[in-house]
Coordinates of C-alpha atoms and ligand atoms in Angstrom, one line a residue:
X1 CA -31.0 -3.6 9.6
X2 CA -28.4 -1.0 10.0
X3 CA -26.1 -1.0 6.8
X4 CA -22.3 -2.0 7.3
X5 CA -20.0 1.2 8.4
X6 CA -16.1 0.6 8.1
X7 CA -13.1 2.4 9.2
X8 CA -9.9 2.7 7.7
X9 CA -7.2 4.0 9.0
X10 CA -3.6 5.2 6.5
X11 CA -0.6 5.7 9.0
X12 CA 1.5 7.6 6.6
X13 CA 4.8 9.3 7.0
X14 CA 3.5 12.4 6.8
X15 CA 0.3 12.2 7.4
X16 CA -2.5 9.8 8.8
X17 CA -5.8 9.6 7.1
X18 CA -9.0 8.2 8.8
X19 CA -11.8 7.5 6.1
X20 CA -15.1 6.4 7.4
X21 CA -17.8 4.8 4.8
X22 CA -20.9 3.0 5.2
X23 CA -21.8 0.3 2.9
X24 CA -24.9 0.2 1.2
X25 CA -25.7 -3.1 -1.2
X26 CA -22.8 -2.6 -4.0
X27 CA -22.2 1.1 -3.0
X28 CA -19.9 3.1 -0.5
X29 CA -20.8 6.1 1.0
X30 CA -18.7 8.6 2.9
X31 CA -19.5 9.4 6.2
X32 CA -16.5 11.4 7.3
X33 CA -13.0 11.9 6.0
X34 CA -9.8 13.8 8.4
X35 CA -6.4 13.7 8.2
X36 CA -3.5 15.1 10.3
X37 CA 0.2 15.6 9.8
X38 CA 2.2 12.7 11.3
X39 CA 5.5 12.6 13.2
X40 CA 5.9 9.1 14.3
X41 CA 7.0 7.7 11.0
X42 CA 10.4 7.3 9.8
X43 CA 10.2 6.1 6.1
X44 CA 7.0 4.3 6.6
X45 CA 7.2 2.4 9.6
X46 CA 6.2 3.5 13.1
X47 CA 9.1 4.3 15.3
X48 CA 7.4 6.6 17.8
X49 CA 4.4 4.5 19.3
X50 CA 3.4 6.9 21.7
X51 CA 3.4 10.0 19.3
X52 CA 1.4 8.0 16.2
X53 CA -1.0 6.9 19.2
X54 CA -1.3 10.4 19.8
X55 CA -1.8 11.6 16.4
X56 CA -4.5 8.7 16.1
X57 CA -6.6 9.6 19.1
X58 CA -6.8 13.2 18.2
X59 CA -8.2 12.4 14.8
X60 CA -10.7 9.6 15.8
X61 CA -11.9 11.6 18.5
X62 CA -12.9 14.6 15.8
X63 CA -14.3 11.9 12.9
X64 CA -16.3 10.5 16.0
X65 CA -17.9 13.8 16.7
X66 CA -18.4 14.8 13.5
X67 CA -20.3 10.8 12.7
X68 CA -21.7 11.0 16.2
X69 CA -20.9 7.4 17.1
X70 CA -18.2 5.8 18.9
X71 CA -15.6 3.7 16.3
X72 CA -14.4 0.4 17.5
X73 CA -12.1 -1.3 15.0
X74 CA -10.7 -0.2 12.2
X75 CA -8.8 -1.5 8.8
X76 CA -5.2 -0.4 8.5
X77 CA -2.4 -0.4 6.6
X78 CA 1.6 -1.5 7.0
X79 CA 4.1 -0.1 4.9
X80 CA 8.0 1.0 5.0
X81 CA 10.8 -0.6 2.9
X82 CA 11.2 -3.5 5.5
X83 CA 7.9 -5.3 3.5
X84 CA 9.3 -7.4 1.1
X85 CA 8.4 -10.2 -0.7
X86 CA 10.1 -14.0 -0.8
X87 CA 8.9 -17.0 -3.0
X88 CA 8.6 -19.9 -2.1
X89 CA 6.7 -23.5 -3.1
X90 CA 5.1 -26.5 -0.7
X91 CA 4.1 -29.8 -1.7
X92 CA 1.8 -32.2 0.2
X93 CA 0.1 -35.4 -0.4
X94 CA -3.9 -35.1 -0.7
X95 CA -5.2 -36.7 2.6
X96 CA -9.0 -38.1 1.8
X97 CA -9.3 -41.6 0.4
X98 CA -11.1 -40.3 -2.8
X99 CA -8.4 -38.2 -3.4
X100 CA -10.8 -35.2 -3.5
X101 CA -8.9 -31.9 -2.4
X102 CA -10.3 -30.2 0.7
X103 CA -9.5 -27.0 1.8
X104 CA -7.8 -28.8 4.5
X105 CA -5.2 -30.2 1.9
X106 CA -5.0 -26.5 0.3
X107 CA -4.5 -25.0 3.9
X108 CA -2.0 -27.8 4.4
X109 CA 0.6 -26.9 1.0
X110 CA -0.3 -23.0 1.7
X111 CA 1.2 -23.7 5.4
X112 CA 4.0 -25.7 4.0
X113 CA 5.2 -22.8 2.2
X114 CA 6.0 -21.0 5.3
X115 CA 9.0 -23.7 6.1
X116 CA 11.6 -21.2 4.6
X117 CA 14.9 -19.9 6.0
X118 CA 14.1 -15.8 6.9
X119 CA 16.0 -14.0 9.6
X120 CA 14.8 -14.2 12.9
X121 CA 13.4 -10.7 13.5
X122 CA 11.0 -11.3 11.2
X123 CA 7.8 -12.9 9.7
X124 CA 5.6 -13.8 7.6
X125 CA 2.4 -11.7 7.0
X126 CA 0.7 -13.3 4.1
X127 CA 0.7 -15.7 1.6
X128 CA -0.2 -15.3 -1.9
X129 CA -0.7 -18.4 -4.1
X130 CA 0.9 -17.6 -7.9
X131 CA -0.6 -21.4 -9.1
X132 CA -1.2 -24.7 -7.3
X133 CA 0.1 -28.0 -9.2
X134 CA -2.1 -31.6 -9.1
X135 CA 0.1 -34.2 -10.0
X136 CA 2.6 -32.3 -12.4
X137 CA -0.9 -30.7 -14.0
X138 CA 0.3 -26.9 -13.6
X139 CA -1.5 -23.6 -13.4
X140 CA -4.1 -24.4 -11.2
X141 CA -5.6 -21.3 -9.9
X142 CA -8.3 -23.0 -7.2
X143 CA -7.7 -26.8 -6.5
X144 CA -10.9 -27.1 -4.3
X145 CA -12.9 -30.4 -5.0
X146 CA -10.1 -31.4 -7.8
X147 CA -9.1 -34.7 -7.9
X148 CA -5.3 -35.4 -7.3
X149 CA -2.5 -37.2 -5.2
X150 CA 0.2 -34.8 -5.1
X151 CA -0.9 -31.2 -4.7
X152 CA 1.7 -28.5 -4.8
X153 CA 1.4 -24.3 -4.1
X154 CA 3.9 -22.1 -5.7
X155 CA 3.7 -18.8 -4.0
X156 CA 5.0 -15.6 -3.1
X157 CA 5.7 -14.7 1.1
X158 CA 4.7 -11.5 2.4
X159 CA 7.2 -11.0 4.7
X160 CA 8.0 -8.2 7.6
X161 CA 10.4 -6.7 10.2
X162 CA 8.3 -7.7 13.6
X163 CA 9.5 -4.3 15.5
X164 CA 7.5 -2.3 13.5
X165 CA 4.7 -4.6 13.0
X166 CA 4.5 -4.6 16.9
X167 CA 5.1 -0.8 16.8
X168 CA 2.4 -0.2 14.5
X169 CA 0.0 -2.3 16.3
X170 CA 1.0 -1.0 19.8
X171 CA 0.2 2.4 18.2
X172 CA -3.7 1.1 17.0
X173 CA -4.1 -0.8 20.2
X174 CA -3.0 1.9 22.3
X175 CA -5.8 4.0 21.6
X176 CA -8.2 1.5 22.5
X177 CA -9.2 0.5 18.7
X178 CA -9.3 -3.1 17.7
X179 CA -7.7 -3.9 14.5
X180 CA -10.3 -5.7 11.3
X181 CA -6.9 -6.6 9.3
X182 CA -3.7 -4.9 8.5
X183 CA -3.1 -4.7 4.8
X184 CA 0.4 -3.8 3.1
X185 CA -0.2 -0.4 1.4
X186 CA 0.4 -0.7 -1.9
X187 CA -2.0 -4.1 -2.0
X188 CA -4.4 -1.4 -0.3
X189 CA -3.9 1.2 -2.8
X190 CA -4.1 -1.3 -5.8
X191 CA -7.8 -2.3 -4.5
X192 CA -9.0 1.3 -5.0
X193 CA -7.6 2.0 -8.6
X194 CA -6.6 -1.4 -10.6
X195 CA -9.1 -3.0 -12.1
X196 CA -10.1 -6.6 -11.8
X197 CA -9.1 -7.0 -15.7
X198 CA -5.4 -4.6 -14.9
X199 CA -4.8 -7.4 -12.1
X200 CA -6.1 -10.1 -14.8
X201 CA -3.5 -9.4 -17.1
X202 CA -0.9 -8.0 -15.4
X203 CA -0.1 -4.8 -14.2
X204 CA 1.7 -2.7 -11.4
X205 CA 0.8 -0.5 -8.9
X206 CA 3.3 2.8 -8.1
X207 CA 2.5 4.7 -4.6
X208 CA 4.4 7.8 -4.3
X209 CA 4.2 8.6 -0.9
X210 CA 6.0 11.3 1.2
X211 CA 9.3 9.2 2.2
X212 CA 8.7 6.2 0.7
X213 CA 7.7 4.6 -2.9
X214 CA 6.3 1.2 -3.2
X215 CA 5.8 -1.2 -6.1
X216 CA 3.3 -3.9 -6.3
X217 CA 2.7 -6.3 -9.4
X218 CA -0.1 -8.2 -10.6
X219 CA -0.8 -11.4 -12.9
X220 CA -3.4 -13.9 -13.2
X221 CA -5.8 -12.2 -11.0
X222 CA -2.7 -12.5 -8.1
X223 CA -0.3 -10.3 -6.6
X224 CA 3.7 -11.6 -7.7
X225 CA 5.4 -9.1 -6.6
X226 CA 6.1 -5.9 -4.0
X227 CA 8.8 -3.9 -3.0
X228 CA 8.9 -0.6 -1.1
X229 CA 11.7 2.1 -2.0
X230 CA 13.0 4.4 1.3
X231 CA 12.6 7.0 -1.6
X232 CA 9.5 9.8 -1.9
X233 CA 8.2 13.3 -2.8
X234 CA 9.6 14.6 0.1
X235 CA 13.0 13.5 -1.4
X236 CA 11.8 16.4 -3.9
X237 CA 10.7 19.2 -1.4
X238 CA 14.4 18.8 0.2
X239 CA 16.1 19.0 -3.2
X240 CA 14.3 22.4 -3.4
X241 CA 15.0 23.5 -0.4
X242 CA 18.7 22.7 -0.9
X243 CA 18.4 24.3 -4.7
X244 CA 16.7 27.3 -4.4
X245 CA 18.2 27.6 -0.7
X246 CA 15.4 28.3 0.8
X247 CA 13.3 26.0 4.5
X248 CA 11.7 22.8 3.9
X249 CA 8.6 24.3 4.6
X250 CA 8.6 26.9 1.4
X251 CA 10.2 24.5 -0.5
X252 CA 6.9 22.3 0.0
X253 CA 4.9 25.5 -0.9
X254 CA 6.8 25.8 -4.1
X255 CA 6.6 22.1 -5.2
X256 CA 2.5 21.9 -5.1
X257 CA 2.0 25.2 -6.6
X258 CA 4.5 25.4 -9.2
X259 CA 6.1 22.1 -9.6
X260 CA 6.2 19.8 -12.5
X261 CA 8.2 17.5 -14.6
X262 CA 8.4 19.8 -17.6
X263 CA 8.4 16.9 -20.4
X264 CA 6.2 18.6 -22.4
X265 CA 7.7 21.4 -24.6
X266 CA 5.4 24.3 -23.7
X267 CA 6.6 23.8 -20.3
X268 CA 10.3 24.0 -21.1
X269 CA 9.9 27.1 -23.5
X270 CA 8.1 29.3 -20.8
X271 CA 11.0 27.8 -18.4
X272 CA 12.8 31.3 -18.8
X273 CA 10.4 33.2 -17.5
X274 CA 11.0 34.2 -13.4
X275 CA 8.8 33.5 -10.9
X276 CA 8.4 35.5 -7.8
X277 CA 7.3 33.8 -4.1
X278 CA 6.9 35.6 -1.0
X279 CA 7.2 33.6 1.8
X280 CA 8.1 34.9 5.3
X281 CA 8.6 38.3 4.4
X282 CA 11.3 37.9 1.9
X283 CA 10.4 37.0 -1.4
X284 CA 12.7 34.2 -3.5
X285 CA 13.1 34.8 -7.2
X286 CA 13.2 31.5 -9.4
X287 CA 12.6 30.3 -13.2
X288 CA 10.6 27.3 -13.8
X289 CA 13.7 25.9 -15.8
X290 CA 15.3 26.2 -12.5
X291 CA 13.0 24.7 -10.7
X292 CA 11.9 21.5 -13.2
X293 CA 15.9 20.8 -13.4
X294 CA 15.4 20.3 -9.4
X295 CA 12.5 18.1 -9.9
X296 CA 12.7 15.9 -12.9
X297 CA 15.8 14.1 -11.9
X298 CA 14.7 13.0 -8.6
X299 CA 11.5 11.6 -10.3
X300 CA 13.5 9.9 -12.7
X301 CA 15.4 8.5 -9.9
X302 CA 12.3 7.2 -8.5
X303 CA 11.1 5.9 -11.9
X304 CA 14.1 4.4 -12.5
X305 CA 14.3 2.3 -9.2
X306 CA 10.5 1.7 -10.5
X307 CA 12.2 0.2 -14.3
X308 CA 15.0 -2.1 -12.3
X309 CA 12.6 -3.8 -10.1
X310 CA 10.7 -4.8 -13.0
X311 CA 13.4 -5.8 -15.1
X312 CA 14.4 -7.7 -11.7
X313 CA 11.0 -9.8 -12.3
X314 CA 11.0 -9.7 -16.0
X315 CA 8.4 -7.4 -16.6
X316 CA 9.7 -4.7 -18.0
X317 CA 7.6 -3.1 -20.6
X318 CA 6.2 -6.4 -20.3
X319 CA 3.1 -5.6 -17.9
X320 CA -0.1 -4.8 -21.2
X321 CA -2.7 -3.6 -18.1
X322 CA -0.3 -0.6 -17.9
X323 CA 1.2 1.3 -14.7
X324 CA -1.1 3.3 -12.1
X325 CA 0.6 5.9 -9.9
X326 CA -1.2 6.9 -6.5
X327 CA 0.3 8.6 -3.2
X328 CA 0.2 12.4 -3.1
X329 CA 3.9 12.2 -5.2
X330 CA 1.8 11.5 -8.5
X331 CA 0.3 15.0 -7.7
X332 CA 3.2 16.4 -9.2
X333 CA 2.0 17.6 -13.3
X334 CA 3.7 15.9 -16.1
X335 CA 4.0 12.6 -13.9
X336 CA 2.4 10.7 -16.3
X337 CA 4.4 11.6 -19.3
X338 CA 7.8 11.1 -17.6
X339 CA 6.7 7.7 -16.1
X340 CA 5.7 6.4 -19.8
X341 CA 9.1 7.7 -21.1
X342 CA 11.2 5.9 -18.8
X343 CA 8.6 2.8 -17.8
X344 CA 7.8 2.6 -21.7
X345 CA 3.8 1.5 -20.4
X346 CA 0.8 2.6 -20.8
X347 CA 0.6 5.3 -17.5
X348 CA -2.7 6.2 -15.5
X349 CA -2.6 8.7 -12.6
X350 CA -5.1 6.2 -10.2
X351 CA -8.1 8.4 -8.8
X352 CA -9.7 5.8 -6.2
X353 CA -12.9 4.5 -7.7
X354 CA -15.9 2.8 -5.9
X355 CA -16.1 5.0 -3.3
X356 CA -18.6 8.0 -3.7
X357 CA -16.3 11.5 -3.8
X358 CA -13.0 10.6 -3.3
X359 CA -11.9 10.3 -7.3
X360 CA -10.3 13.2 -7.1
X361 CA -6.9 12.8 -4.8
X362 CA -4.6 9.8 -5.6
X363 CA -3.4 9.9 -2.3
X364 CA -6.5 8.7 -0.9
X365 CA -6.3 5.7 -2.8
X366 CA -4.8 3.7 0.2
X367 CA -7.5 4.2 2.8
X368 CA -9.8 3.9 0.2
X369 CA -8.6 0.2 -0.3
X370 CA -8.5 -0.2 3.6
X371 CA -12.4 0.3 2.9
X372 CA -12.8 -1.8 0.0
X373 CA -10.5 -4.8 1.3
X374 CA -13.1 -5.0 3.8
X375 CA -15.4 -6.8 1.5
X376 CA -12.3 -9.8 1.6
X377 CA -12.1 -9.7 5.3
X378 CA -15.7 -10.2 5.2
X379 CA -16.1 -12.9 3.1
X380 CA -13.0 -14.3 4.9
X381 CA -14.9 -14.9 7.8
X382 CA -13.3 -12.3 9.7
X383 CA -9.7 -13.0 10.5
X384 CA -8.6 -11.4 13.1
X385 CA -11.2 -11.3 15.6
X386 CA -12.1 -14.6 15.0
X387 CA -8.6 -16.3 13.8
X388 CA -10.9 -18.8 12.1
X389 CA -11.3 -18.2 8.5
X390 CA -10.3 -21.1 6.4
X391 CA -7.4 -20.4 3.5
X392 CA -5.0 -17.3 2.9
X393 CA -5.8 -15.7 6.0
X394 CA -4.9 -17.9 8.5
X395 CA -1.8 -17.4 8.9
X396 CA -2.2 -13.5 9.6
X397 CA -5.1 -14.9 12.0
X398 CA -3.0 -16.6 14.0
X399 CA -0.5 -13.8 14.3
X400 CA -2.8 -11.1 15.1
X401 CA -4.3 -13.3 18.0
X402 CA -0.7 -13.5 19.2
X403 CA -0.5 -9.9 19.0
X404 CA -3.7 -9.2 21.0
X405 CA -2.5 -12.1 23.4
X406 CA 0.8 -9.4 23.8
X407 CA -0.9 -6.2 24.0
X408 CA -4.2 -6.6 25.4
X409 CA -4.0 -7.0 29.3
Ligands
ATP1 N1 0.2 18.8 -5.6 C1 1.2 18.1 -5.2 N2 2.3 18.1 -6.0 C2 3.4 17.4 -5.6 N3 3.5 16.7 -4.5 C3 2.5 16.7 -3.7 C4 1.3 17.4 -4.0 N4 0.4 17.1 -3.0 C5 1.0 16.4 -2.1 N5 2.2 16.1 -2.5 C6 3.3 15.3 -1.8 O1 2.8 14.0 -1.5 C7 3.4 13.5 -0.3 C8 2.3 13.0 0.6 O2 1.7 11.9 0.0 P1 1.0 10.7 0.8 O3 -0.1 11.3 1.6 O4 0.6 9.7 -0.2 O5 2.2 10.2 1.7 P2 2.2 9.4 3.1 O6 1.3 8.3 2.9 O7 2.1 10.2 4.2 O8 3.7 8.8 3.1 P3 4.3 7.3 2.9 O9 3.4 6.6 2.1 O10 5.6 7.5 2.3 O11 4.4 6.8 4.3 C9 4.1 14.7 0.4 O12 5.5 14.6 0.2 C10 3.6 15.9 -0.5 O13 4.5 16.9 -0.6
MG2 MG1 1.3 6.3 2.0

């Protein structure tokens, strides 16, 4: 028997990253990893179809030469600050004489939840149970084959702007691709560097990307709550290009090679000394002071958006699994010391883990949760091709058949 090979595919603002791994037993293997610099993003969401299609065809076709097989479906990810989160609470009476809950009566209170007021241009992607109540006894983390006549399911919604949900999947479908699933990032990102025991009890997830920044909080094993910030490290490349008055394209030079937060004190001593770049034959003469003044407030900012979004939820400096920051933005040195300053957690920079050499680059964590997510899908019973899988996902079943029903002629 062949072994399993999936595809994941990270539309990113500025760039799109195709990771293809083959499964064998417990292990993932690489078989081919491309990206390419995107321009059919605007702050995460897809607002050029034709261009991202573009983009996406011209890296398949390469990771397709270089795998030497054809790829037919791939895993991919939704993000832009139009995600957000709503919660919300159902309550059903348990259907079978013996008053045994099926996964009927579960299915029943999860779609129950769904009856809530949201605008009409949009919907609802997912539904994450927080804890399920039998007869007043609360949390209940999996009723199935409990005994019960009231059954209730507190929850939180996963909920989206449908343009860009069509957008996105116009782009994937455009270029001939099925789609497995489409997972929010940062619950894709979180799958590649939180641990079962962070999720367990409780922790959050920071990805840093390139225009946006997105939050995504765990308890009990379940995600409570996410948020995504119109807010990224290309916020910072700009700030230095305004700065040190120099293009956006030097400015982006400057931030990878020299760039940090300069928290620690050796940093801010050697500040004085003046660094030299030539770039496009003229040179531009700058002090590291100079240029950690541009960058640490605008990672504060970030980090402070970060702080009043937990405080929001009540779990400020109250998450003891700590705070792991992925995207390329947590590239940037001293990330980690600035983050614990003003987050006042425990801070990890999240390599992605359970994939074979990608621990390197936190901005790989999201397609490598595209990848590991797949194991869900799986045992799901494949949602979106077959829009039959019992539970959580049938809600996002039915709404990608709809999708296919739109898009597929
Ligand atoms: N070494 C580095 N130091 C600082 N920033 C870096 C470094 N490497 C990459 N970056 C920044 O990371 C950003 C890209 O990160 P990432 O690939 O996670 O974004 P994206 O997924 O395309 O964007 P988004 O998630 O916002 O849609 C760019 O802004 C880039 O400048
Ligand atoms: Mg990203």
């Amino acid at each position: 028997m062949r072994n399993k090979i999936v595809t994941g595919l990270d539309i990113g603002t500025s760039t799109i990253k195709v990771l293809v791994a083959e499964r064998n037993g417990n292990e993932w293997n690489v078989l081919s990893f491309a990206q390419i610099p995107s321009f059919g993003l605007r702050r995460g969401s897809v607002v050029n179809v034709e261009e991202t299609s573009k983009n996406i065809q011209l890296l398949l076709s390469g990771v397709e030469k270089d795998i030497g097989r054809r790829i037919n479906s791939v895993f991919v990810n939704i993000g832009g600050s139009h995600l957000h989160v709503e919660p919300s609470d159902g309550l059903i009476s348990v259907s079978r004489a013996d008053k045994i809950i099926s996964q009927e009566d579960i299915d029943r209170v999860l779609e129950a939840t769904k009856s809530i007021n949201i605008p009409l241009n949009e919907e609802i992607l997912d539904v994450f149970p927080k804890e399920f109540i039998i007869d007043e006894q609360r949390g209940i983390k999996q009723p199935l084959g409990l005994t019960g006549v009231r059954l209730e399911a507190k929850v939180v919604l996963l909920c989206y702007f449908q343009s860009y949900f069509i957008n996105l999947t116009q782009a994937v479908l455009n270029t001939k691709l099925q789609i497995d699933d489409i997972i929010p990032s940062p619950i894709a990102a979180a799958e590649s560097v939180l641990s079962r025991q962070q999720k367990e009890i409780g922790s959050a997830l920071i990805d840093i990307g390139s225009a946006t920044t997105s939050l995504a909080v765990f308890d009990e094993g379940e995600l409570i709550h996410l948020a995504v910030f119109p807010l990224g490290s290309a916020n910072i490349t700009n700030d230095i290009a305004i700065g040190l008055k120099t293009d956006v394209g030097t400015a982006e030079d400057i931030k990878k090679q020299h760039g940090t937060c300069g928290v620690k004190s050796a940093a801010a001593t050697a500040g004085k000394k003046k660094m030299e770049v030539f770039e496009n034959n003229y040179s531009l003469s700058f002090t590291k002071k100079q240029l950690t003044d541009i960058i640490r407030p605008r990672v504060s900012e970030i980090l402070d958006i970060m702080q009043k979004e937990l405080k929001k939820i009540g779990r400020q400096e109250l998450l003891p699994g700590g705070v792991v920051l992925t995207g390329g933005g947590a590239k940037i040195p001293e990330i980690k010391e600035l983050a614990k300053q003003i987050l006042k957690l425990p801070i990890e920079v999240g390599f992605p883990k359970g994939i074979g050499g990608l621990d390197h680059d936190p901005a790989l964590a999201t397609v490598a949760g595209l990848i590991l997510g797949s194991v869900d899908y799986e045992s799901s019973g494949g949602v979106a091709m077959l829009g039959l899988s019992p539970g959580l996902f049938a809600g996002l079943g039915t709404k990608l058949r709809r999708m296919f029903r739109v898009f597929i002629p």
